[in-house]
Amino acid sequence: MACLFKSRWFVLLIAVAVNTAAQKTSPRNIVTSCLGNIMRVDMGPLRGKLLEVAVVLNNSTILLTPRLASQCGFSIKADQRGSAMIYASLHNCFAQIVDDAFTTTLNLRLHGNQMAADELYHVEETCPYSDWSSREIVCDRNYMEVSVERTAPDDYALPAKSMSSSNSKSPNAQQPAEKEPLDAGFRMASIVFFTPEEETTMTVTEAQRRGYGIGNTLTRLVLRSSKTATETFSQAIGGLPMTVLKTSTVFEKKWLVTRINATAACPSDASVFFTPNTITWYLPQHIGPLTSSEQVTLLEAHMGVDGQRVDAAEMAARKYSLTINNVHVIMEIPIGAAGGHFKSHVKDDQYHTSYTIEPMLELLWSEDATRDVTRYKVLFPITTPLQPQTLQVIDNTVPDERVFKVMLGPFGSDVALMNVTVNTQVLTVEECLARGFNILEHISPNGSVKVFSLQVPFTDPVVQQMKGTLFTVNVLRLTFGLLVLPEFAPFSLSASLEAKVFDIAAPSISGVCDYENFYVLVKHGSQGFDFQTVVGKRLLTPSLARQYSYMENDTHMSFVVPFSADDAAFEAVEPMSIRSRLDVTLRIPGTNRNIKEFALACDFASTLTECFPNGTMTALAVKLESVPSLSTGQLTLRDSSCGPSYSDDRYAYFVFTGDSCGTTRKFFPNVMLYENEISLPDELETAKTEEPAYELKISCYYDINTTHAVAFHTRPRRSEPYAENANGELRVAMRLALDDSYSEFHRAEDYPVVKYLQQPLYFEIELNATNPRVSLEVENCWATLNEDRTSKPRWNLLIDGGANAVDPNQVVFHPVGMDARVQYPAHFKRFEVQTFAFAEDEDNLNDQLFVHCDVVICDARNPLGGVCASRCSNQGSGIKGQRRAVSDVHSSTHASVGPIVVS
């Protein structure tokens, strides 16, 4: 805010940067309100124009100057957003008073440059106020006012040009007095000002010439002074400095003299204290110059902002605090709370902010000796010291999008972006937009904070590019030129951005888990991107690939790793599960540089403890990653003489009975509990200093009152076990996927599906079941020219679960992982068939093909061999056509899909 004074005009200038092309001259919404013994006029945003305030009295217009404003009870507040408020005391010099109704009339003029028309507004507000106290004190930003009941009659006519004449001649002057008046003939003779050093006596006219405001109605005497007037003085009250005005007005009648004392005391800036997060304002509870006795009772205390009270709920929402102790009334306001605003500043080319709020404190007290009641109201603007702010430049660039994306801030709402220096070229915001840069301003919901965003394409000439072997590094160096308004204070913020773009697509890794395995899928990326695969800490060699059911095609490779494999790491052990993690790394050959790193961690159901009816218990202890130096062979049960029956680098297996190795027994209703634990002996545990202690609890519950009857005889078995026929439903579906993601499939209405010889066919077979212990296995798959699965000719694709040995390259299996659609991967089989497999028999190839498969459902609980336990005959190197072994045949069925047109 900057104030410009011309002659006797009071002119308020608020400069705010706006888009003049979008500015409108629509009627302004001016809001007036009556707030106790003051009136407020809310002008709203001034849009960069100058505000001139004039008061209207008896069809005459008087322009307010700063001196006249403090003398007559007016103040004007403006914030950095360009909004303005006008405050007026109800007892201002120009108020028309009728039966405790106070009417103030203002003429407001907004003017800017010569190109825009002035805005003229006429504001009139009548505020009723009858709840007068014996004494009313108002402390505003530029004046202090005291109003006291008077008993002298209103027969003293102030000079015609006096600002108090409006009150003395108001209609209210003819009404009966509230208290018994003095005899007629009294006149206001003089005013005595008291300071610690001296007493100064002035006539009313002389006091008004010195800037004091004097109002003399039938019922009240009003005195008003600037806070810096000569006759004011500073006095320490309750340890806090306050500005005091102490007067006595002399009324005379012939040989009789009477006095009315009027004293005001207002706080100074020294009563405010700051922390980085809080404003604390102290006010003495007992203000000595305003009380004549020690017996003072505080009746009410209210807190507010901008002259308006705030209720308890709103105070809690804004986190305001008002407390009262024996000495002070204490108000606490969080910095940044609602009701105030931030202002930006530039100091030493660094960005700073301050926070401004105008709290109000209103007290009501009575003095027991005189029974007089005082209403004390303070409007007290507070601004925090400048605080340096750390500005951030956030790089949101996604290299694959080929665009630099940067955000900078946060700033106050009074900061504007003027230009951007790219390398050594200075571009205005308009030039940046014309060049194709995207510049946006983002403002918070309450309008107090903003950030700027900038987007620059990699293809713009200002972006420097440095070519590497596999990638290009894009570099952008920026300096943002900013201004704080309305001071137009400049400052800058610099940033250097880099984005690496691979010239060829890098490989990627994904994976899922089922109840016993990790399934890892690696996408190759662009051709020519050579890399090595590291599983755990070992390089994926051909022999290790065979062990992990490795499969590969032109775009992907996959492998399956059991959760208990040596290359997996045990992270945690729970009573019914083990958390295992598999690390997969893609590395540039011959270097230690990693292209991609991937970690897959899952919880696998595992029974670590088994309890047998004969009282024998077994426990399996695993070596966790967090205790790398642990030797499992050193683990013991509670009885340190009971070591593992078997141990290796990762496991220790214990076998013991309920009456040995320190096993304890507890009895519960119907249950008996046996407990033991596995740990290192005390002497070995004490020697460890860095690793956590190893301890595994073992528990077995046995029913006490349960009886099992077992009958058996020794007649030899006459035949092999057989399955008894029974009714049931077994559903297997076979479908054709659009691509190797197996996320979308051809619908029934899509058939016949047309494919070309260069296009592969992606098949999926699903067992619709909810039993996780069964699995689906493909036994044989073949193609025919019609729906009859026994018709000829016939193209064999899979034989005994593996690819056709004549040409194993024509079929590739795809791993199945858990996702939103796949709950049990073992219930699915996916494989890919190359369409050129049918091209060799062109004489028999007509417009369409049908593909049929025999499938087997296996039960892992009863491994009796057969197709479920077999592997396809052409295992080769283990890279193509391989599947993992499963167990026992439970049931078999078949499925078909088609027709498919190959051309």
PDB file of C-alpha atoms in Angstrom, residues 525-771:
ATOM      1  CA  GLY A 525      12.976 -53.705 -25.305  1.00  0.00           C
ATOM      2  CA  SER A 526      14.415 -52.566 -28.627  1.00  0.00           C
ATOM      3  CA  GLN A 527      16.578 -54.801 -30.746  1.00  0.00           C
ATOM      4  CA  GLY A 528      20.248 -54.351 -30.077  1.00  0.00           C
ATOM      5  CA  PHE A 529      19.783 -53.696 -26.366  1.00  0.00           C
ATOM      6  CA  ASP A 530      22.055 -56.371 -24.947  1.00  0.00           C
ATOM      7  CA  PHE A 531      21.855 -57.215 -21.268  1.00  0.00           C
ATOM      8  CA  GLN A 532      22.514 -59.949 -18.733  1.00  0.00           C
ATOM      9  CA  THR A 533      19.987 -61.188 -16.162  1.00  0.00           C
ATOM     10  CA  VAL A 534      21.000 -61.618 -12.522  1.00  0.00           C
ATOM     11  CA  VAL A 535      18.659 -63.606 -10.276  1.00  0.00           C
ATOM     12  CA  GLY A 536      19.384 -62.957  -6.625  1.00  0.00           C
ATOM     13  CA  LYS A 537      23.181 -62.751  -6.752  1.00  0.00           C
ATOM     14  CA  ARG A 538      23.755 -65.245  -9.553  1.00  0.00           C
ATOM     15  CA  LEU A 539      23.939 -64.738 -13.290  1.00  0.00           C
ATOM     16  CA  LEU A 540      21.145 -66.525 -15.147  1.00  0.00           C
ATOM     17  CA  THR A 541      23.236 -69.152 -16.930  1.00  0.00           C
ATOM     18  CA  PRO A 542      21.761 -71.845 -19.266  1.00  0.00           C
ATOM     19  CA  SER A 543      21.884 -74.430 -16.485  1.00  0.00           C
ATOM     20  CA  LEU A 544      20.175 -72.089 -14.018  1.00  0.00           C
ATOM     21  CA  ALA A 545      17.620 -71.179 -16.718  1.00  0.00           C
ATOM     22  CA  ARG A 546      16.688 -74.857 -17.127  1.00  0.00           C
ATOM     23  CA  GLN A 547      16.270 -75.124 -13.376  1.00  0.00           C
ATOM     24  CA  TYR A 548      13.862 -72.158 -13.372  1.00  0.00           C
ATOM     25  CA  SER A 549      11.710 -73.248 -16.378  1.00  0.00           C
ATOM     26  CA  TYR A 550      13.063 -70.472 -18.557  1.00  0.00           C
ATOM     27  CA  MET A 551      11.093 -69.625 -21.723  1.00  0.00           C
ATOM     28  CA  GLU A 552      11.714 -66.970 -24.383  1.00  0.00           C
ATOM     29  CA  ASN A 553      10.282 -65.537 -27.594  1.00  0.00           C
ATOM     30  CA  ASP A 554      11.129 -62.502 -29.729  1.00  0.00           C
ATOM     31  CA  THR A 555       9.708 -59.970 -27.282  1.00  0.00           C
ATOM     32  CA  HIS A 556       9.715 -61.556 -23.833  1.00  0.00           C
ATOM     33  CA  MET A 557      11.393 -64.055 -21.599  1.00  0.00           C
ATOM     34  CA  SER A 558      10.035 -65.610 -18.437  1.00  0.00           C
ATOM     35  CA  PHE A 559      11.118 -67.901 -15.633  1.00  0.00           C
ATOM     36  CA  VAL A 560       9.621 -69.414 -12.491  1.00  0.00           C
ATOM     37  CA  VAL A 561      11.537 -69.439  -9.181  1.00  0.00           C
ATOM     38  CA  PRO A 562      10.282 -71.383  -6.118  1.00  0.00           C
ATOM     39  CA  PHE A 563      10.039 -69.197  -3.037  1.00  0.00           C
ATOM     40  CA  SER A 564      12.468 -71.513  -1.233  1.00  0.00           C
ATOM     41  CA  ALA A 565      15.135 -71.381  -3.959  1.00  0.00           C
ATOM     42  CA  ASP A 566      18.683 -70.445  -3.007  1.00  0.00           C
ATOM     43  CA  ASP A 567      18.435 -67.225  -5.017  1.00  0.00           C
ATOM     44  CA  ALA A 568      15.450 -65.995  -2.977  1.00  0.00           C
ATOM     45  CA  ALA A 569      15.943 -64.255   0.370  1.00  0.00           C
ATOM     46  CA  PHE A 570      13.826 -64.974   3.443  1.00  0.00           C
ATOM     47  CA  GLU A 571      12.745 -61.678   5.004  1.00  0.00           C
ATOM     48  CA  ALA A 572      10.423 -62.742   7.834  1.00  0.00           C
ATOM     49  CA  VAL A 573       8.842 -65.809   9.411  1.00  0.00           C
ATOM     50  CA  GLU A 574       5.261 -65.958  10.698  1.00  0.00           C
ATOM     51  CA  PRO A 575       3.520 -68.952  12.302  1.00  0.00           C
ATOM     52  CA  MET A 576       1.839 -69.969   9.047  1.00  0.00           C
ATOM     53  CA  SER A 577       3.867 -68.198   6.368  1.00  0.00           C
ATOM     54  CA  ILE A 578       7.305 -67.167   5.172  1.00  0.00           C
ATOM     55  CA  ARG A 579       7.964 -63.819   3.510  1.00  0.00           C
ATOM     56  CA  SER A 580      10.396 -64.370   0.653  1.00  0.00           C
ATOM     57  CA  ARG A 581      11.916 -61.854  -1.785  1.00  0.00           C
ATOM     58  CA  LEU A 582      13.392 -62.328  -5.243  1.00  0.00           C
ATOM     59  CA  ASP A 583      15.755 -59.689  -6.673  1.00  0.00           C
ATOM     60  CA  VAL A 584      16.154 -59.516 -10.448  1.00  0.00           C
ATOM     61  CA  THR A 585      18.691 -57.187 -12.070  1.00  0.00           C
ATOM     62  CA  LEU A 586      19.348 -56.417 -15.733  1.00  0.00           C
ATOM     63  CA  ARG A 587      22.992 -55.471 -16.265  1.00  0.00           C
ATOM     64  CA  ILE A 588      25.030 -54.201 -19.194  1.00  0.00           C
ATOM     65  CA  PRO A 589      27.497 -56.996 -20.070  1.00  0.00           C
ATOM     66  CA  GLY A 590      31.076 -56.475 -18.970  1.00  0.00           C
ATOM     67  CA  THR A 591      30.198 -53.667 -16.551  1.00  0.00           C
ATOM     68  CA  ASN A 592      28.736 -53.204 -13.103  1.00  0.00           C
ATOM     69  CA  ARG A 593      26.138 -50.824 -14.487  1.00  0.00           C
ATOM     70  CA  ASN A 594      22.538 -51.898 -13.914  1.00  0.00           C
ATOM     71  CA  ILE A 595      19.805 -51.054 -16.418  1.00  0.00           C
ATOM     72  CA  LYS A 596      16.877 -52.194 -14.294  1.00  0.00           C
ATOM     73  CA  GLU A 597      16.521 -53.422 -10.715  1.00  0.00           C
ATOM     74  CA  PHE A 598      13.405 -55.253  -9.579  1.00  0.00           C
ATOM     75  CA  ALA A 599      12.393 -56.789  -6.242  1.00  0.00           C
ATOM     76  CA  LEU A 600       9.357 -59.016  -5.768  1.00  0.00           C
ATOM     77  CA  ALA A 601       8.355 -59.927  -2.188  1.00  0.00           C
ATOM     78  CA  CYS A 602       5.407 -62.171  -1.249  1.00  0.00           C
ATOM     79  CA  ASP A 603       4.047 -64.129   1.711  1.00  0.00           C
ATOM     80  CA  PHE A 604       3.942 -67.889   1.093  1.00  0.00           C
ATOM     81  CA  ALA A 605       1.888 -70.290   3.163  1.00  0.00           C
ATOM     82  CA  SER A 606       4.207 -72.739   4.874  1.00  0.00           C
ATOM     83  CA  THR A 607       3.833 -75.060   7.834  1.00  0.00           C
ATOM     84  CA  LEU A 608       7.027 -74.761   9.869  1.00  0.00           C
ATOM     85  CA  THR A 609       5.826 -76.897  12.767  1.00  0.00           C
ATOM     86  CA  GLU A 610       4.149 -80.309  12.631  1.00  0.00           C
ATOM     87  CA  CYS A 611       2.543 -82.058  15.597  1.00  0.00           C
ATOM     88  CA  PHE A 612       2.081 -85.864  15.457  1.00  0.00           C
ATOM     89  CA  PRO A 613      -0.373 -87.927  17.542  1.00  0.00           C
ATOM     90  CA  ASN A 614       2.402 -89.902  19.187  1.00  0.00           C
ATOM     91  CA  GLY A 615       3.805 -86.730  20.811  1.00  0.00           C
ATOM     92  CA  THR A 616       6.556 -86.220  18.269  1.00  0.00           C
ATOM     93  CA  MET A 617       7.046 -82.641  17.037  1.00  0.00           C
ATOM     94  CA  THR A 618       9.093 -81.315  14.111  1.00  0.00           C
ATOM     95  CA  ALA A 619      10.142 -77.738  13.388  1.00  0.00           C
ATOM     96  CA  LEU A 620      11.883 -76.104  10.463  1.00  0.00           C
ATOM     97  CA  ALA A 621      14.023 -73.011  11.122  1.00  0.00           C
ATOM     98  CA  VAL A 622      15.063 -70.852   8.170  1.00  0.00           C
ATOM     99  CA  LYS A 623      17.941 -68.424   7.895  1.00  0.00           C
ATOM    100  CA  LEU A 624      16.704 -64.831   7.500  1.00  0.00           C
ATOM    101  CA  GLU A 625      18.395 -62.195   5.386  1.00  0.00           C
ATOM    102  CA  SER A 626      18.721 -59.969   8.466  1.00  0.00           C
ATOM    103  CA  VAL A 627      21.096 -62.463  10.152  1.00  0.00           C
ATOM    104  CA  PRO A 628      23.590 -63.290   7.377  1.00  0.00           C
ATOM    105  CA  SER A 629      26.252 -64.651   9.721  1.00  0.00           C
ATOM    106  CA  LEU A 630      23.921 -67.170  11.348  1.00  0.00           C
ATOM    107  CA  SER A 631      25.057 -70.781  11.188  1.00  0.00           C
ATOM    108  CA  THR A 632      21.877 -72.872  11.297  1.00  0.00           C
ATOM    109  CA  GLY A 633      23.821 -75.855  12.655  1.00  0.00           C
ATOM    110  CA  GLN A 634      24.443 -73.889  15.889  1.00  0.00           C
ATOM    111  CA  LEU A 635      20.735 -73.422  16.617  1.00  0.00           C
ATOM    112  CA  THR A 636      19.311 -75.434  19.509  1.00  0.00           C
ATOM    113  CA  LEU A 637      16.081 -75.972  21.358  1.00  0.00           C
ATOM    114  CA  ARG A 638      15.693 -74.759  24.964  1.00  0.00           C
ATOM    115  CA  ASP A 639      17.884 -77.631  25.986  1.00  0.00           C
ATOM    116  CA  SER A 640      21.135 -76.608  24.306  1.00  0.00           C
ATOM    117  CA  SER A 641      22.039 -80.270  23.883  1.00  0.00           C
ATOM    118  CA  CYS A 642      19.154 -80.671  21.424  1.00  0.00           C
ATOM    119  CA  GLY A 643      20.492 -79.561  18.068  1.00  0.00           C
ATOM    120  CA  PRO A 644      19.000 -79.963  14.600  1.00  0.00           C
ATOM    121  CA  SER A 645      18.532 -83.395  13.054  1.00  0.00           C
ATOM    122  CA  TYR A 646      19.568 -81.837   9.734  1.00  0.00           C
ATOM    123  CA  SER A 647      20.988 -78.455   8.754  1.00  0.00           C
ATOM    124  CA  ASP A 648      22.521 -76.724   5.780  1.00  0.00           C
ATOM    125  CA  ASP A 649      23.298 -73.115   4.807  1.00  0.00           C
ATOM    126  CA  ARG A 650      19.602 -72.103   4.906  1.00  0.00           C
ATOM    127  CA  TYR A 651      17.642 -74.554   7.051  1.00  0.00           C
ATOM    128  CA  ALA A 652      17.731 -76.413  10.339  1.00  0.00           C
ATOM    129  CA  TYR A 653      15.294 -79.305  10.935  1.00  0.00           C
ATOM    130  CA  PHE A 654      14.440 -80.408  14.494  1.00  0.00           C
ATOM    131  CA  VAL A 655      12.695 -83.577  15.677  1.00  0.00           C
ATOM    132  CA  PHE A 656      11.833 -83.986  19.367  1.00  0.00           C
ATOM    133  CA  THR A 657       9.109 -85.205  21.705  1.00  0.00           C
ATOM    134  CA  GLY A 658       6.889 -83.434  24.192  1.00  0.00           C
ATOM    135  CA  ASP A 659       8.867 -84.741  27.160  1.00  0.00           C
ATOM    136  CA  SER A 660      12.343 -83.794  25.934  1.00  0.00           C
ATOM    137  CA  CYS A 661      14.610 -80.853  25.000  1.00  0.00           C
ATOM    138  CA  GLY A 662      13.107 -78.451  27.521  1.00  0.00           C
ATOM    139  CA  THR A 663       9.579 -78.657  26.142  1.00  0.00           C
ATOM    140  CA  THR A 664       7.010 -77.192  28.557  1.00  0.00           C
ATOM    141  CA  ARG A 665       3.383 -78.207  28.989  1.00  0.00           C
ATOM    142  CA  LYS A 666       0.336 -76.127  29.893  1.00  0.00           C
ATOM    143  CA  PHE A 667      -3.252 -77.223  30.482  1.00  0.00           C
ATOM    144  CA  PHE A 668      -6.278 -75.329  29.199  1.00  0.00           C
ATOM    145  CA  PRO A 669      -9.952 -76.397  29.020  1.00  0.00           C
ATOM    146  CA  ASN A 670      -9.997 -79.472  26.739  1.00  0.00           C
ATOM    147  CA  VAL A 671      -6.545 -78.565  25.327  1.00  0.00           C
ATOM    148  CA  MET A 672      -2.960 -79.286  26.304  1.00  0.00           C
ATOM    149  CA  LEU A 673      -0.223 -76.957  24.942  1.00  0.00           C
ATOM    150  CA  TYR A 674       3.396 -78.019  24.373  1.00  0.00           C
ATOM    151  CA  GLU A 675       5.904 -75.173  23.762  1.00  0.00           C
ATOM    152  CA  ASN A 676       9.559 -74.884  22.894  1.00  0.00           C
ATOM    153  CA  GLU A 677      11.728 -72.400  21.049  1.00  0.00           C
ATOM    154  CA  ILE A 678      14.698 -72.390  18.679  1.00  0.00           C
ATOM    155  CA  SER A 679      17.548 -69.956  19.281  1.00  0.00           C
ATOM    156  CA  LEU A 680      21.288 -69.663  19.560  1.00  0.00           C
ATOM    157  CA  PRO A 681      22.903 -70.763  22.819  1.00  0.00           C
ATOM    158  CA  ASP A 682      23.429 -67.915  25.279  1.00  0.00           C
ATOM    159  CA  GLU A 683      27.187 -67.820  24.807  1.00  0.00           C
ATOM    160  CA  LEU A 684      26.840 -67.462  21.034  1.00  0.00           C
ATOM    161  CA  GLU A 685      24.030 -64.895  21.275  1.00  0.00           C
ATOM    162  CA  THR A 686      26.123 -62.755  23.635  1.00  0.00           C
ATOM    163  CA  ALA A 687      29.036 -62.718  21.193  1.00  0.00           C
ATOM    164  CA  LYS A 688      26.850 -61.160  18.505  1.00  0.00           C
ATOM    165  CA  THR A 689      26.843 -57.343  18.527  1.00  0.00           C
ATOM    166  CA  GLU A 690      25.290 -56.094  15.305  1.00  0.00           C
ATOM    167  CA  GLU A 691      22.700 -58.620  14.122  1.00  0.00           C
ATOM    168  CA  PRO A 692      19.300 -59.083  15.798  1.00  0.00           C
ATOM    169  CA  ALA A 693      18.623 -62.069  18.022  1.00  0.00           C
ATOM    170  CA  TYR A 694      17.226 -65.214  16.400  1.00  0.00           C
ATOM    171  CA  GLU A 695      14.227 -66.781  18.132  1.00  0.00           C
ATOM    172  CA  LEU A 696      11.477 -69.065  16.769  1.00  0.00           C
ATOM    173  CA  LYS A 697       8.528 -70.142  18.917  1.00  0.00           C
ATOM    174  CA  ILE A 698       7.149 -73.714  18.565  1.00  0.00           C
ATOM    175  CA  SER A 699       3.643 -74.599  19.761  1.00  0.00           C
ATOM    176  CA  CYS A 700       1.563 -77.786  19.553  1.00  0.00           C
ATOM    177  CA  TYR A 701      -2.006 -78.168  20.819  1.00  0.00           C
ATOM    178  CA  TYR A 702      -3.510 -81.564  21.669  1.00  0.00           C
ATOM    179  CA  ASP A 703      -7.136 -82.326  22.484  1.00  0.00           C
ATOM    180  CA  ILE A 704      -7.485 -83.882  25.953  1.00  0.00           C
ATOM    181  CA  ASN A 705     -10.972 -85.411  25.838  1.00  0.00           C
ATOM    182  CA  THR A 706     -11.219 -86.472  22.193  1.00  0.00           C
ATOM    183  CA  THR A 707     -11.345 -90.189  21.422  1.00  0.00           C
ATOM    184  CA  HIS A 708     -10.717 -91.636  17.957  1.00  0.00           C
ATOM    185  CA  ALA A 709     -11.782 -95.209  17.167  1.00  0.00           C
ATOM    186  CA  VAL A 710      -9.757 -96.950  14.472  1.00  0.00           C
ATOM    187  CA  ALA A 711     -10.728-100.318  12.931  1.00  0.00           C
ATOM    188  CA  PHE A 712      -8.560-102.214  10.515  1.00  0.00           C
ATOM    189  CA  HIS A 713      -7.905-105.752   9.290  1.00  0.00           C
ATOM    190  CA  THR A 714      -5.092-107.398   7.344  1.00  0.00           C
ATOM    191  CA  ARG A 715      -6.996-108.701   4.293  1.00  0.00           C
ATOM    192  CA  PRO A 716      -4.735-108.142   1.293  1.00  0.00           C
ATOM    193  CA  ARG A 717      -5.824-105.636  -1.363  1.00  0.00           C
ATOM    194  CA  ARG A 718      -7.260-107.418  -4.396  1.00  0.00           C
ATOM    195  CA  SER A 719      -7.156-104.536  -6.878  1.00  0.00           C
ATOM    196  CA  GLU A 720      -5.644-101.133  -7.451  1.00  0.00           C
ATOM    197  CA  PRO A 721      -7.477 -98.095  -6.018  1.00  0.00           C
ATOM    198  CA  TYR A 722     -10.167 -96.734  -8.289  1.00  0.00           C
ATOM    199  CA  ALA A 723     -12.341 -93.651  -8.425  1.00  0.00           C
ATOM    200  CA  GLU A 724     -16.034 -94.132  -7.945  1.00  0.00           C
ATOM    201  CA  ASN A 725     -18.296 -92.439 -10.481  1.00  0.00           C
ATOM    202  CA  ALA A 726     -20.471 -89.599  -9.205  1.00  0.00           C
ATOM    203  CA  ASN A 727     -22.353 -86.598 -10.538  1.00  0.00           C
ATOM    204  CA  GLY A 728     -20.523 -83.253 -10.742  1.00  0.00           C
ATOM    205  CA  GLU A 729     -19.724 -80.287 -12.936  1.00  0.00           C
ATOM    206  CA  LEU A 730     -16.332 -79.476 -14.438  1.00  0.00           C
ATOM    207  CA  ARG A 731     -16.034 -76.407 -16.676  1.00  0.00           C
ATOM    208  CA  VAL A 732     -13.041 -75.667 -18.878  1.00  0.00           C
ATOM    209  CA  ALA A 733     -13.016 -72.754 -21.314  1.00  0.00           C
ATOM    210  CA  MET A 734     -10.662 -72.170 -24.229  1.00  0.00           C
ATOM    211  CA  ARG A 735     -10.393 -68.719 -25.807  1.00  0.00           C
ATOM    212  CA  LEU A 736      -8.292 -66.752 -28.303  1.00  0.00           C
ATOM    213  CA  ALA A 737      -6.549 -63.548 -27.044  1.00  0.00           C
ATOM    214  CA  LEU A 738      -5.972 -60.391 -29.092  1.00  0.00           C
ATOM    215  CA  ASP A 739      -2.269 -60.209 -28.094  1.00  0.00           C
ATOM    216  CA  ASP A 740       0.252 -61.645 -25.671  1.00  0.00           C
ATOM    217  CA  SER A 741      -0.992 -59.479 -22.776  1.00  0.00           C
ATOM    218  CA  TYR A 742      -3.998 -61.845 -22.483  1.00  0.00           C
ATOM    219  CA  SER A 743      -6.158 -58.925 -21.316  1.00  0.00           C
ATOM    220  CA  GLU A 744      -8.695 -58.914 -24.185  1.00  0.00           C
ATOM    221  CA  PHE A 745     -10.212 -61.841 -26.073  1.00  0.00           C
ATOM    222  CA  HIS A 746     -12.238 -62.452 -29.210  1.00  0.00           C
ATOM    223  CA  ARG A 747     -15.975 -62.670 -28.554  1.00  0.00           C
ATOM    224  CA  ALA A 748     -18.298 -65.324 -30.009  1.00  0.00           C
ATOM    225  CA  GLU A 749     -19.589 -62.882 -32.599  1.00  0.00           C
ATOM    226  CA  ASP A 750     -16.015 -62.219 -33.827  1.00  0.00           C
ATOM    227  CA  TYR A 751     -15.683 -65.727 -35.339  1.00  0.00           C
ATOM    228  CA  PRO A 752     -14.488 -66.631 -37.850  1.00  0.00           C
ATOM    229  CA  VAL A 753     -11.318 -64.739 -36.826  1.00  0.00           C
ATOM    230  CA  VAL A 754      -9.023 -63.797 -39.729  1.00  0.00           C
ATOM    231  CA  LYS A 755      -5.234 -64.175 -39.206  1.00  0.00           C
ATOM    232  CA  TYR A 756      -2.300 -63.862 -41.564  1.00  0.00           C
ATOM    233  CA  LEU A 757       0.629 -66.248 -41.763  1.00  0.00           C
ATOM    234  CA  GLN A 758       2.909 -63.744 -40.025  1.00  0.00           C
ATOM    235  CA  GLN A 759       0.555 -63.368 -37.055  1.00  0.00           C
ATOM    236  CA  PRO A 760       0.794 -65.682 -34.001  1.00  0.00           C
ATOM    237  CA  LEU A 761      -2.277 -67.111 -32.283  1.00  0.00           C
ATOM    238  CA  TYR A 762      -2.526 -66.610 -28.486  1.00  0.00           C
ATOM    239  CA  PHE A 763      -4.588 -69.292 -26.718  1.00  0.00           C
ATOM    240  CA  GLU A 764      -5.739 -69.403 -23.084  1.00  0.00           C
ATOM    241  CA  ILE A 765      -7.396 -72.384 -21.336  1.00  0.00           C
ATOM    242  CA  GLU A 766      -9.094 -71.787 -17.974  1.00  0.00           C
ATOM    243  CA  LEU A 767     -10.365 -74.205 -15.335  1.00  0.00           C
ATOM    244  CA  ASN A 768     -13.325 -72.645 -13.534  1.00  0.00           C
ATOM    245  CA  ALA A 769     -12.699 -73.908  -9.993  1.00  0.00           C
ATOM    246  CA  THR A 770     -12.048 -72.487  -6.536  1.00  0.00           C
ATOM    247  CA  ASN A 771      -9.808 -75.253  -5.145  1.00  0.00           C
TER     248      ASN A 771
END
